[in-house]
CSV table of N, CA and C in Angstrom, one decimal:
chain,number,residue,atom,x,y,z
A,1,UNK,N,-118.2,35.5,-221.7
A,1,UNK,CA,-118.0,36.9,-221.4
A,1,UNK,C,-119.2,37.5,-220.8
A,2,UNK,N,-120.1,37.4,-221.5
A,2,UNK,CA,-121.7,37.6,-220.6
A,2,UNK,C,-121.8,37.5,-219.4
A,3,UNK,N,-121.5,36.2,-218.8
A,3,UNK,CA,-121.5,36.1,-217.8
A,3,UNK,C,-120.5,36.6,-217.0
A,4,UNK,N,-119.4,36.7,-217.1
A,4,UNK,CA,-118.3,37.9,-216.6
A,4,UNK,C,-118.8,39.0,-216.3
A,5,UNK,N,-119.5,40.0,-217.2
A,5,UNK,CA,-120.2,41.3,-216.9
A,5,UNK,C,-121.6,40.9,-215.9
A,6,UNK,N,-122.0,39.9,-215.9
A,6,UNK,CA,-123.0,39.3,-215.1
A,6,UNK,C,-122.6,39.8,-213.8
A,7,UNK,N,-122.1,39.0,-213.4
A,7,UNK,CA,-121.4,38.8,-212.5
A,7,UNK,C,-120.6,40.0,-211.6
A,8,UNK,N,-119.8,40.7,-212.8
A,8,UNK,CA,-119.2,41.9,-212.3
A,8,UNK,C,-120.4,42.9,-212.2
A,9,UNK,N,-121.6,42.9,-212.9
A,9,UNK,CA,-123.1,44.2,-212.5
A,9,UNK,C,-123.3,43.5,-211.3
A,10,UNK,N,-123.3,42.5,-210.9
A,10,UNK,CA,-124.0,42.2,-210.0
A,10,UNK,C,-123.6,42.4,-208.3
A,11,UNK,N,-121.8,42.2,-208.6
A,11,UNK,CA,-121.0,42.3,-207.4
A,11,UNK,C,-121.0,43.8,-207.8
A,12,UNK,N,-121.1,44.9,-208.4
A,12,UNK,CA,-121.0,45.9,-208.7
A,12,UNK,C,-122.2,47.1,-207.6
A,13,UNK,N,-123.4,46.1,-207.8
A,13,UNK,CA,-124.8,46.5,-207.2
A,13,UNK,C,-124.6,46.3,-205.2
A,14,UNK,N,-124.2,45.1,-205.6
A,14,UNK,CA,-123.6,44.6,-203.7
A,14,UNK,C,-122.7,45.4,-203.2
A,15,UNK,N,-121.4,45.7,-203.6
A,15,UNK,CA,-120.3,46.6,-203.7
A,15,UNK,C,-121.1,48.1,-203.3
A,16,UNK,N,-121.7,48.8,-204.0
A,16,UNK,CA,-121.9,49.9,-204.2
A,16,UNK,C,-122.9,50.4,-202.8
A,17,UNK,N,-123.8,49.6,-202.5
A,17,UNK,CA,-124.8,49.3,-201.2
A,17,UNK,C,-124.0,49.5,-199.9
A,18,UNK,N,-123.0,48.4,-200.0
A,18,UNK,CA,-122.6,47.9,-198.7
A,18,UNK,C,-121.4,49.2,-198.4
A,19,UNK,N,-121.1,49.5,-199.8
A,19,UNK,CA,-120.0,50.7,-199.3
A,19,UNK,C,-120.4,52.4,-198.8
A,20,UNK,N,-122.0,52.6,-199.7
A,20,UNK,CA,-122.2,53.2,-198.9
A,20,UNK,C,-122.7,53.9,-198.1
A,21,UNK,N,-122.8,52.7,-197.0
A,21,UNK,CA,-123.7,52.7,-195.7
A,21,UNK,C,-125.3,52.8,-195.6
A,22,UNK,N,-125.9,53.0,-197.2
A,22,UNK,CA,-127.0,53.1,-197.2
A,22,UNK,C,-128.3,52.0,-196.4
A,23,UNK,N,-129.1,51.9,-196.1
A,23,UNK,CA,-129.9,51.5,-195.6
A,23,UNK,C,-129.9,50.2,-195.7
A,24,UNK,N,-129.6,49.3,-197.3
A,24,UNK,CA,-129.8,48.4,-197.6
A,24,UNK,C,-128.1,47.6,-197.4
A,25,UNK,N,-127.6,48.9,-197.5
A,25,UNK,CA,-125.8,47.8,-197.0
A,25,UNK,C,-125.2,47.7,-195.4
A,26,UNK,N,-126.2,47.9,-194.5
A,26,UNK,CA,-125.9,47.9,-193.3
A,26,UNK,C,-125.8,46.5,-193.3
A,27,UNK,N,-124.9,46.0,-192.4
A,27,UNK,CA,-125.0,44.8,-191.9
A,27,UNK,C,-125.7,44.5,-190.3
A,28,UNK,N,-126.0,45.6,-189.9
A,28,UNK,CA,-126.7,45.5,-188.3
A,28,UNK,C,-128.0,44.7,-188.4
A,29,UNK,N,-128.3,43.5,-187.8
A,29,UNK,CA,-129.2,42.7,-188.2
A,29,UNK,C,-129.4,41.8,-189.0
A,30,UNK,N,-128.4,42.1,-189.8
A,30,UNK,CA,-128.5,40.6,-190.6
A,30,UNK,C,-127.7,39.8,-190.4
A,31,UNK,N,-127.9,38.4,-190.6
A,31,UNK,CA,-127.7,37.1,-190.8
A,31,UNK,C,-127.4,36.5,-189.0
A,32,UNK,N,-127.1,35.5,-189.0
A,32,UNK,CA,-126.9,34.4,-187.6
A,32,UNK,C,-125.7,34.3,-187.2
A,33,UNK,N,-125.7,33.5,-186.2
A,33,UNK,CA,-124.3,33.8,-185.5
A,33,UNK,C,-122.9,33.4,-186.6
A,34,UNK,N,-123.4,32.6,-187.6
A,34,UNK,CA,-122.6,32.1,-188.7
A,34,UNK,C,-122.0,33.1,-189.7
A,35,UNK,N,-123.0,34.6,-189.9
A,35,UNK,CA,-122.6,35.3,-190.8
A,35,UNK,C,-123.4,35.3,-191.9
A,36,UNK,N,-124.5,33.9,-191.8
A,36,UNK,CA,-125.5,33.9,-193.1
A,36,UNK,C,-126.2,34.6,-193.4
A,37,UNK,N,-126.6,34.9,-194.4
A,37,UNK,CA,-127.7,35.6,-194.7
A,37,UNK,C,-129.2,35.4,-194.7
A,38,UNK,N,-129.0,33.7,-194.2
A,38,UNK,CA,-130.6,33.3,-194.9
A,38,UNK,C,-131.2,33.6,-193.1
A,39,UNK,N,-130.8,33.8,-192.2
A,39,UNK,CA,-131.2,34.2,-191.1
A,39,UNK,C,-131.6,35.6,-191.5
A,40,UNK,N,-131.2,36.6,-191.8
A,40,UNK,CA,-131.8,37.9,-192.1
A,40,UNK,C,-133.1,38.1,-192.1
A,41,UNK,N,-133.7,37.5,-192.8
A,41,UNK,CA,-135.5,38.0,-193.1
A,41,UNK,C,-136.0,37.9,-191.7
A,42,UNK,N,-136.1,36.2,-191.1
A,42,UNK,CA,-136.6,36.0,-189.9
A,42,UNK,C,-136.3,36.7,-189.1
A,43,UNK,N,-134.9,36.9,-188.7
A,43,UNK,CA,-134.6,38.0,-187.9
A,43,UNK,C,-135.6,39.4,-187.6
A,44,UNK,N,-135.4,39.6,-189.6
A,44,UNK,CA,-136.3,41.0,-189.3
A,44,UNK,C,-138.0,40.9,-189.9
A,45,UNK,N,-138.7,39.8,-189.4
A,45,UNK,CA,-139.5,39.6,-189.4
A,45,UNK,C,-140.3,38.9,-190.5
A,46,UNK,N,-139.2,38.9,-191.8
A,46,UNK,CA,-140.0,38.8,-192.8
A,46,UNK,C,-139.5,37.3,-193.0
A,47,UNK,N,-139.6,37.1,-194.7
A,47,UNK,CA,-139.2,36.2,-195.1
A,47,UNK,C,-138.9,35.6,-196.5
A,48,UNK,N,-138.3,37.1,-196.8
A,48,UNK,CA,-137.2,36.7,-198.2
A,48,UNK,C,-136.1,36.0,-198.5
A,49,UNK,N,-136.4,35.8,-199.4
A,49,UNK,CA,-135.4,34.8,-200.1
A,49,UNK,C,-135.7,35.1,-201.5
A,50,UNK,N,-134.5,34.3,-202.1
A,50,UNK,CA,-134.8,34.5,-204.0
A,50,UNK,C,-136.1,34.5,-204.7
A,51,UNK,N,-136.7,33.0,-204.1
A,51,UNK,CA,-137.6,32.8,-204.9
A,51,UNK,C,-138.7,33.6,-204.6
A,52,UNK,N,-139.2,34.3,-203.1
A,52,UNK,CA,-140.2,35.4,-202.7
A,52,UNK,C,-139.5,36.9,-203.4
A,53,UNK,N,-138.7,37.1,-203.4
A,53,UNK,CA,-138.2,38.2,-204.3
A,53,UNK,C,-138.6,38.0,-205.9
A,54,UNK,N,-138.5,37.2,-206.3
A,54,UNK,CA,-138.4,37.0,-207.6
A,54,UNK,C,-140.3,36.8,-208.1
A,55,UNK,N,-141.0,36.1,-207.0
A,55,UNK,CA,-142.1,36.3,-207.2
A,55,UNK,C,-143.1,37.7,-207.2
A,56,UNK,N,-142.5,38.2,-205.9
A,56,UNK,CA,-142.9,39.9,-205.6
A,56,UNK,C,-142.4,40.3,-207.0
A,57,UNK,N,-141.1,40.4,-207.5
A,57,UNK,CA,-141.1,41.4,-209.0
A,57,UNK,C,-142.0,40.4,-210.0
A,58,UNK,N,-142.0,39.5,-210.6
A,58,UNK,CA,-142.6,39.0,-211.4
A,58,UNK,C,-144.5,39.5,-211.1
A,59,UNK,N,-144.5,39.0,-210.2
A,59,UNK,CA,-146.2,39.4,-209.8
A,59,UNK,C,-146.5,40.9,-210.2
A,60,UNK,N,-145.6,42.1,-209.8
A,60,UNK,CA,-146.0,43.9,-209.7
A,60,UNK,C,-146.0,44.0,-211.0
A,61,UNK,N,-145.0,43.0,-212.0
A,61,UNK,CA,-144.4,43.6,-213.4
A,61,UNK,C,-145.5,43.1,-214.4
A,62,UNK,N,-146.5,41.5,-214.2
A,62,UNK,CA,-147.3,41.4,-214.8
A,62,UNK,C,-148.7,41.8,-214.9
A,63,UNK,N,-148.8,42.6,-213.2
A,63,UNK,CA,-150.0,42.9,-213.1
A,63,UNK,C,-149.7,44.8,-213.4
A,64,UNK,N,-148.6,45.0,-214.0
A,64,UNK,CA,-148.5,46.6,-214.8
A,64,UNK,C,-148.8,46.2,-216.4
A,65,UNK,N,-148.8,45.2,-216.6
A,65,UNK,CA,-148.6,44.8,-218.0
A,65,UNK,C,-148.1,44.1,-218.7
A,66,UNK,N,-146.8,43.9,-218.0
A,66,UNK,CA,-145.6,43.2,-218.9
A,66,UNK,C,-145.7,41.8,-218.8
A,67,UNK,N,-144.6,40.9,-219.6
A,67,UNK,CA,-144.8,39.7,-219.8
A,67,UNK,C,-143.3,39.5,-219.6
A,68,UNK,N,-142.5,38.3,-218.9
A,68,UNK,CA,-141.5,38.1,-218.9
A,68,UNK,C,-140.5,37.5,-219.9
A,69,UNK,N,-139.6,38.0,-220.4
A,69,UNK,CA,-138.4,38.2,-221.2
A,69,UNK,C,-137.4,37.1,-221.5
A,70,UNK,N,-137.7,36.0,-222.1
A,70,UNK,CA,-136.9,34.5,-222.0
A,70,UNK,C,-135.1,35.5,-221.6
A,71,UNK,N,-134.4,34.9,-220.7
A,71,UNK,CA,-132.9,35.9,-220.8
A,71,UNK,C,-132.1,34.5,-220.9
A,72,UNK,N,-131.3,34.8,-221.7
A,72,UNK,CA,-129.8,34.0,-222.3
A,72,UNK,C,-128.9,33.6,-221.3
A,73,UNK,N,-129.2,35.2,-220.4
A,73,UNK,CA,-128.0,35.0,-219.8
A,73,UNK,C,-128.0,33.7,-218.0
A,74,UNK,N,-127.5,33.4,-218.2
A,74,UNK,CA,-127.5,32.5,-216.6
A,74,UNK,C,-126.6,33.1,-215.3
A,75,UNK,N,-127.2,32.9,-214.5
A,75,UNK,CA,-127.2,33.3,-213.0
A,75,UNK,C,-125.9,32.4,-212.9
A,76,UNK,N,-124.6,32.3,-212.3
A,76,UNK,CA,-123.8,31.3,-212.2
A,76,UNK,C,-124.3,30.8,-211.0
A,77,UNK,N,-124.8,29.0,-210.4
A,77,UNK,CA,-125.4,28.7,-209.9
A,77,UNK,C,-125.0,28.8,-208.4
A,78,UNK,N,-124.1,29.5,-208.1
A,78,UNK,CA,-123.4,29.7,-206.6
A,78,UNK,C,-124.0,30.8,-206.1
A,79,UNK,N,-124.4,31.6,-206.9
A,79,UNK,CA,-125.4,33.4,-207.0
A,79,UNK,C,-126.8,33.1,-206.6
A,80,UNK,N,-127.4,31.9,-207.5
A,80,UNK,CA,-129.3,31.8,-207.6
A,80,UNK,C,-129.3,32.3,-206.1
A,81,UNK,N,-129.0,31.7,-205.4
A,81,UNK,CA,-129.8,32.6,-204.1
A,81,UNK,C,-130.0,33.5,-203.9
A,82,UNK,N,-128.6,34.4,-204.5
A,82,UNK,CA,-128.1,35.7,-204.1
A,82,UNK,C,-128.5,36.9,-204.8
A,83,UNK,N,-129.1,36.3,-206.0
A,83,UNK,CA,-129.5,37.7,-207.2
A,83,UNK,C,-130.7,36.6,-208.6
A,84,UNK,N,-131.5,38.0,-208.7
A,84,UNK,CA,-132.6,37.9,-209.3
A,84,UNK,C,-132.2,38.5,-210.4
A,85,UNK,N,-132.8,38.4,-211.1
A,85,UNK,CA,-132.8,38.9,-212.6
A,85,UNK,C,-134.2,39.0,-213.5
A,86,UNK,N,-134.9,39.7,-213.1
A,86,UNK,CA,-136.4,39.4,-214.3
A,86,UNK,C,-136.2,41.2,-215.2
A,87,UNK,N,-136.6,40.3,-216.3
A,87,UNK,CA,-136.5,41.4,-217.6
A,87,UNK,C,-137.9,41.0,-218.1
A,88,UNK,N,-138.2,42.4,-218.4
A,88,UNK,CA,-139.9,41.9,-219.2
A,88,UNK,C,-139.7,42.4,-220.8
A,89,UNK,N,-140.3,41.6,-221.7
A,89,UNK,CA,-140.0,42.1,-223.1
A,89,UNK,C,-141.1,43.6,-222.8
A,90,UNK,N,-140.0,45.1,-223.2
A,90,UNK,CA,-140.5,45.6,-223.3
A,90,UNK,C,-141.4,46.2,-224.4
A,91,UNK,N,-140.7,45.5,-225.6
A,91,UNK,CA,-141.6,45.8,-227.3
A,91,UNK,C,-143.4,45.2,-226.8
A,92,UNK,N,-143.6,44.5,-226.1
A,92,UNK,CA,-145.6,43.9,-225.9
A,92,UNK,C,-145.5,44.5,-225.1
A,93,UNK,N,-145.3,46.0,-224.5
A,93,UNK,CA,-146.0,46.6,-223.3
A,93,UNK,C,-146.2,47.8,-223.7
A,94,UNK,N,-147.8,48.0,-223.7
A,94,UNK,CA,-148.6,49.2,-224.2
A,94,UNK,C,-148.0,50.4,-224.3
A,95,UNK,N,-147.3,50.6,-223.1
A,95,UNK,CA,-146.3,51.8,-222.7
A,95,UNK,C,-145.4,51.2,-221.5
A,96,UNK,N,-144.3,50.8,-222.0
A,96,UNK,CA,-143.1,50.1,-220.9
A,96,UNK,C,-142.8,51.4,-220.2
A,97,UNK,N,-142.7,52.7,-220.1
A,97,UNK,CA,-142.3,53.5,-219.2
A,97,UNK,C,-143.6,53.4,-217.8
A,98,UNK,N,-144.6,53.1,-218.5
A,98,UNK,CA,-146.3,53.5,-217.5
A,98,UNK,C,-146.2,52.1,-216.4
A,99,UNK,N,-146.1,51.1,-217.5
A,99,UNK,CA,-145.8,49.7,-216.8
A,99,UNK,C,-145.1,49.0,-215.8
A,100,UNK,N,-143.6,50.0,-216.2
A,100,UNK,CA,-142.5,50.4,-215.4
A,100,UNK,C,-143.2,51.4,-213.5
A,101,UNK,N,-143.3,52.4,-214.4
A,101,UNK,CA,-144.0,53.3,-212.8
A,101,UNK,C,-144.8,52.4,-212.0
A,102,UNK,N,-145.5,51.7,-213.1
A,102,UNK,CA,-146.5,50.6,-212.4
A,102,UNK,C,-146.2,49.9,-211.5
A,103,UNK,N,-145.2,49.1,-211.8
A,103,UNK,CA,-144.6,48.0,-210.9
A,103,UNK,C,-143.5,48.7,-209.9
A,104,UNK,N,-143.0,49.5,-210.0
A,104,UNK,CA,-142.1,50.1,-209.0
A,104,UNK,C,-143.2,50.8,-207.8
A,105,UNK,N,-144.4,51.0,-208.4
A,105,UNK,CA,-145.6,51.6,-207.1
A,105,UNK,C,-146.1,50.2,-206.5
A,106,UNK,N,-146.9,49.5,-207.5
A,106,UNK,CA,-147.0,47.9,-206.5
A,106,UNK,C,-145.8,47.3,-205.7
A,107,UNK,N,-144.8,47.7,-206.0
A,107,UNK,CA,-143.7,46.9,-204.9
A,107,UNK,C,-143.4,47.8,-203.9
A,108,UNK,N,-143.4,48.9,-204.0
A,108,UNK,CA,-143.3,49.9,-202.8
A,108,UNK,C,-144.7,49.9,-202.0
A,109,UNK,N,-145.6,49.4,-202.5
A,109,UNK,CA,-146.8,49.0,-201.7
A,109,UNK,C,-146.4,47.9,-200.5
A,110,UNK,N,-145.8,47.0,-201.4
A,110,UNK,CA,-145.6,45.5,-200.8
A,110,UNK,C,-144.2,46.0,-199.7
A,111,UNK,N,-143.9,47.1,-199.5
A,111,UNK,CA,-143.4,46.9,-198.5
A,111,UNK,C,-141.2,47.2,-199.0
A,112,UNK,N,-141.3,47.5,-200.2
A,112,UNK,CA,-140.1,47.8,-201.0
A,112,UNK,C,-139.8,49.4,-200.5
A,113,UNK,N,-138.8,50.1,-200.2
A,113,UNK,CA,-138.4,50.8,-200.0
A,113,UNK,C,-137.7,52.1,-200.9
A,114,UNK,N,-138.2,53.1,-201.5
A,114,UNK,CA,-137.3,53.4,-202.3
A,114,UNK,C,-136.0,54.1,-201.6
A,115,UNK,N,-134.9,54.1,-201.8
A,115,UNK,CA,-133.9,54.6,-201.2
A,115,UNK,C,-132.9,55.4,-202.5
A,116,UNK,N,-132.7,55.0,-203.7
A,116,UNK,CA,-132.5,56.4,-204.7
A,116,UNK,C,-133.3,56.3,-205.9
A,117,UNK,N,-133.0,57.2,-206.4
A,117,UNK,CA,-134.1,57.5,-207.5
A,117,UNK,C,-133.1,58.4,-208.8
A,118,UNK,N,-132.6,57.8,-210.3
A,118,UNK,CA,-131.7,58.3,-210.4
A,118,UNK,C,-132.5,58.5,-212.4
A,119,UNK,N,-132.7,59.8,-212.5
A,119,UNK,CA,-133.6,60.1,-214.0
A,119,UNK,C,-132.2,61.1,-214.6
A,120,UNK,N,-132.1,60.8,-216.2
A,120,UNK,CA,-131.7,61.3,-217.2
A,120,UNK,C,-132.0,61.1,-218.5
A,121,UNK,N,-132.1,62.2,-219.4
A,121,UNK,CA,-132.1,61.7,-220.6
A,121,UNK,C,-132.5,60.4,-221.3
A,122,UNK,N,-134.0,60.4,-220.7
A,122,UNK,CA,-134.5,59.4,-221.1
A,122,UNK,C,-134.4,58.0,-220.2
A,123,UNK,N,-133.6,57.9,-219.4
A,123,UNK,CA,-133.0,56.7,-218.3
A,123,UNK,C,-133.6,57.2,-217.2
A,124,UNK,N,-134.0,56.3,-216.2
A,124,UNK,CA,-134.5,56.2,-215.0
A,124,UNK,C,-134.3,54.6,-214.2
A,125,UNK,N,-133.3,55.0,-213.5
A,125,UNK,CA,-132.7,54.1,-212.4
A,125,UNK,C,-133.5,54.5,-210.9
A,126,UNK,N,-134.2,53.6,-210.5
A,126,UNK,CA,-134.4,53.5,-209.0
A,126,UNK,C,-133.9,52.0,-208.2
A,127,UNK,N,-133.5,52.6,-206.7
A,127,UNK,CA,-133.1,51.5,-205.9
A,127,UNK,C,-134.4,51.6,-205.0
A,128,UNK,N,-134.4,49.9,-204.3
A,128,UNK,CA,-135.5,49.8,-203.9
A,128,UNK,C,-134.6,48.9,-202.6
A,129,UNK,N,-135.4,49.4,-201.4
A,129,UNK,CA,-134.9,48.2,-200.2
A,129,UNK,C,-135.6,47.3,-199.9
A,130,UNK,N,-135.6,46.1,-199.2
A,130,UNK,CA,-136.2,45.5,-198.5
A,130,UNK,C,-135.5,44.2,-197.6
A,131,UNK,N,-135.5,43.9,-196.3
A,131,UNK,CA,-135.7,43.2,-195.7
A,131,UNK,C,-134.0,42.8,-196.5
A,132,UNK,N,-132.9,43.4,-196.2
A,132,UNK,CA,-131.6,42.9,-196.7
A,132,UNK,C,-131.4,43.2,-198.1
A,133,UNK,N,-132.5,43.1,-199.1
A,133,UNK,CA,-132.4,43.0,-200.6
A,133,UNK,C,-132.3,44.1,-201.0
A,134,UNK,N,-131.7,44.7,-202.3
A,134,UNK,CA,-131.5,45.6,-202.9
A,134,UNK,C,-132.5,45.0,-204.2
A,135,UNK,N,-132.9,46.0,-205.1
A,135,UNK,CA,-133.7,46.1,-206.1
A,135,UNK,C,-133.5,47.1,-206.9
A,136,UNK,N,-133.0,47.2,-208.3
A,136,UNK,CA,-132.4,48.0,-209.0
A,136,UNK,C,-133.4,48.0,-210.3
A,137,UNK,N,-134.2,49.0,-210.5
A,137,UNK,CA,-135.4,48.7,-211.4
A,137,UNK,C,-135.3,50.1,-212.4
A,138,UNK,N,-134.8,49.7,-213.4
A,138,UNK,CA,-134.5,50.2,-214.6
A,138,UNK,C,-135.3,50.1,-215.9
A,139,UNK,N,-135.4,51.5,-216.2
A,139,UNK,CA,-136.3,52.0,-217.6
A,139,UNK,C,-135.0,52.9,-218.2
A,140,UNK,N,-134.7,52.3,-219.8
A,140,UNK,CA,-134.0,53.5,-220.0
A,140,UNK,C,-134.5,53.0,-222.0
A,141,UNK,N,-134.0,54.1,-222.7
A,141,UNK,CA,-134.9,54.4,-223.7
A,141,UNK,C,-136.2,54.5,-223.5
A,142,UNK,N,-136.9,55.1,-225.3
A,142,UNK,CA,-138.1,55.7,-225.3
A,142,UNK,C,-138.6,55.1,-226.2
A,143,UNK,N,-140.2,55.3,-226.1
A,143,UNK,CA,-140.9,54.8,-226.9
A,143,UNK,C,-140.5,55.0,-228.6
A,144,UNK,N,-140.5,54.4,-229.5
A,144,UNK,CA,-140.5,54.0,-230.9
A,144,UNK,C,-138.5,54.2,-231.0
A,145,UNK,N,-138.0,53.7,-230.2
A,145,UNK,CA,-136.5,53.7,-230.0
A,145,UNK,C,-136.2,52.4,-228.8
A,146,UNK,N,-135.3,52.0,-229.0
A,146,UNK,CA,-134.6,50.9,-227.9
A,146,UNK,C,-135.1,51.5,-226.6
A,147,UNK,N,-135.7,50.2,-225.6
A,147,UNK,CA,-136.3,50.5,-224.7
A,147,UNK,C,-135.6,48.9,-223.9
A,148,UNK,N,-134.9,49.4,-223.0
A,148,UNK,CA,-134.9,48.5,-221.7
A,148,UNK,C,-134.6,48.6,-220.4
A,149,UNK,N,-135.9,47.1,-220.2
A,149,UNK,CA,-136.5,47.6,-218.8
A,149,UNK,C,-136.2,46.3,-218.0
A,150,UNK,N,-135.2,46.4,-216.5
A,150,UNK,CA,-135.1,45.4,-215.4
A,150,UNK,C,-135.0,45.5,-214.7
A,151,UNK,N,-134.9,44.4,-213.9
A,151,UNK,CA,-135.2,44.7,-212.5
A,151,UNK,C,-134.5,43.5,-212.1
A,152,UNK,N,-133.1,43.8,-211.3
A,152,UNK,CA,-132.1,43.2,-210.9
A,152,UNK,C,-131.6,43.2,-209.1
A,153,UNK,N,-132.5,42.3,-208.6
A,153,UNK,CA,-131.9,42.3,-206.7
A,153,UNK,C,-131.2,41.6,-206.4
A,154,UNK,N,-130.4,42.0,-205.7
A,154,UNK,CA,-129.3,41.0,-204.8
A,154,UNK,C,-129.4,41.2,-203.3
A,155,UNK,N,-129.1,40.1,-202.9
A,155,UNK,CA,-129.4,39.7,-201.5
A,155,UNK,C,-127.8,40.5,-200.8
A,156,UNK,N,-127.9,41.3,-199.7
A,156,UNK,CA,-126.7,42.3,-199.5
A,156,UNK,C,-126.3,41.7,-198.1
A,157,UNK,N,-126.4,40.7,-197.7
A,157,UNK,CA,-125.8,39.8,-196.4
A,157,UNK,C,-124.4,39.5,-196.5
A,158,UNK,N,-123.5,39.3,-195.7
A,158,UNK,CA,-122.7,39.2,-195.5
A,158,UNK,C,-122.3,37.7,-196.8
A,159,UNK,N,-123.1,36.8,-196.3
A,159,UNK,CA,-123.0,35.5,-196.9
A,159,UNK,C,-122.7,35.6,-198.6
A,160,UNK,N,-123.6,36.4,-199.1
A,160,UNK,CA,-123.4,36.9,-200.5
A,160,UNK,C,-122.8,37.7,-200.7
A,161,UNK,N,-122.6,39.0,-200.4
A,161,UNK,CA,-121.5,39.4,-200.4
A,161,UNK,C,-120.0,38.7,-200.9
A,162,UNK,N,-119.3,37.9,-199.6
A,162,UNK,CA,-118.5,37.2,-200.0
A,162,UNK,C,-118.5,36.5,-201.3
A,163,UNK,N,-119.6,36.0,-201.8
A,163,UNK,CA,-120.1,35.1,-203.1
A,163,UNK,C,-119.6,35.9,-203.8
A,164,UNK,N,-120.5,37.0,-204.4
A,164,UNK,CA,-120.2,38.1,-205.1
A,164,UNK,C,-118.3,38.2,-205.3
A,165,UNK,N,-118.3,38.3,-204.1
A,165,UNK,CA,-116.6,38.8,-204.5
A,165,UNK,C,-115.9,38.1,-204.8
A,166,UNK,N,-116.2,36.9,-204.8
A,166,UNK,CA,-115.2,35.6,-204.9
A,166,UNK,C,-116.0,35.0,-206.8
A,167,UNK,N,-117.0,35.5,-207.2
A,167,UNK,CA,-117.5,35.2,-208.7
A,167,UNK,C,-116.6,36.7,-209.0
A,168,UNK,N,-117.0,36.9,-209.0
A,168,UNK,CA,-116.0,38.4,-209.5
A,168,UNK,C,-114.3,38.3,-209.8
A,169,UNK,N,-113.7,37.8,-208.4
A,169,UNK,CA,-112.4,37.5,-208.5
A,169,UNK,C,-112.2,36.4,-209.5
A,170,UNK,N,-113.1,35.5,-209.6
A,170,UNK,CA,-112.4,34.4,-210.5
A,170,UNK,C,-113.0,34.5,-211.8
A,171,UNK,N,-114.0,35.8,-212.5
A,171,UNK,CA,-113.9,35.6,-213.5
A,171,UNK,C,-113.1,36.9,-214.2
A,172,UNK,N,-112.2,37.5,-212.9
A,172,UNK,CA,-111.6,38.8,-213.4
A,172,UNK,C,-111.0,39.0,-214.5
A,173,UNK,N,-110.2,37.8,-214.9
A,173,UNK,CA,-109.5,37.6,-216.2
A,173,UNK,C,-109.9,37.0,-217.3
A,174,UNK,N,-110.8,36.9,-217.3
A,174,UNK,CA,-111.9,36.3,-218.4
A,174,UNK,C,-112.4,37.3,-219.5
C-alpha cells in the first residue's frame, strides 16, 4: 500500500507541473528526437540526472545540518531515474525549520529555481525548478511536536512522465 501512495504522490507532483504549464512542466526543450528525457539536461546545458539531483539535495541538507533518514519506503525500480526521495531525520536537527530554510537557500544558490512557495499553519511547501526537475521541499510541523521534513524531485520529461502514469495505472487498484 506504501508504495501505491508512493507512486500516486509522485505521479501526483508530475501531473500537477506538466498540467499547469508552469516553468518546470513545459515540454519545449526537453528530451531527443525519441521523446527521452535523459537528452534534456545536455540540451539545456546542464547535466541532471537522479543521482546529480539526489547529490545536490543530500549535500545543501547536510551542510544545513541534517543527517539522512534510513526510508522504508522503495522507489519502484522503473521510477529510480525518475524521482528522488531524501528525508532527513528531523528529531537530530538543532532547529529542522532553520536547517530546512538552509538548504532550500543552498540549492537556489546551485542554480534551483523557486517557482511556488506555499506557508500555513505551521506547513511550508516550496517548489523548486531545475534543468527539467521539479523539487518539492517540505517543512511541516513544529518544534517539540511532529516535525516532517522532504524533499521529493521528479524528473518532468516526457519519458517519465509516461512512467509515472503507467505506475500509477497499475497500482490503481491496490
Amino acid at each position: 500500500m506504501r508504495k501505491a501512495s508512493w507512486a500516486a504522490a509522485a505521479a501526483g507532483v508530475v501531473l500537477l507541473v506538466a498540467g499547469c504549464g508552469g516553468e518546470g512542466g513545459s515540454d519545449e526543450g526537453k528530451g531527443g528526437s525519441d521523446g527521452s528525457s535523459s537528452a534534456a539536461p545536455a540540451e539545456a546545458g546542464g547535466s541532471l540526472d537522479a543521482a546529480t539531483v539526489t547529490k545536490e539535495i543530500e549535500d545543501a541538507a547536510t551542510a544545513a545540518g541534517f543527517t539522512e533518514k534510513p526510508d522504508d519506503d522503495d522507489i519502484p525500480p522503473a521510477l529510480k531515474d525518475c524521482m528522488i526521495s531524501w528525508q532527513p531525520d528531523a528529531e537530530k536537527a538543532a532547529d529542522s525549520k532553520k536547517s530546512y530554510d538552509d538548504t532550500v537557500a543552498t540549492l537556489t544558490k546551485g542554480g534551483w529555481k523557486e517557482s511556488q512557495d506555499f506557508e500555513q499553519q505551521g506547513s511550508t511547501i516550496k517548489s523548486l525548478d531545475k534543468n527539467g526537475w521539479t523539487l518539492k521541499a517540505s517543512h511541516q510541523g513544529q518544534k517539540d511536536t511532529f516535525v516532517l521534513v522532504q524533499f521529493i524531485a521528479t524528473d518532468n520529461g516526457p519519458a517519465c512522465e509516461k512512467l509515472f502514469r503507467e505506475d500509477l495505472e497499475k497500482n490503481k487498484d491496490s
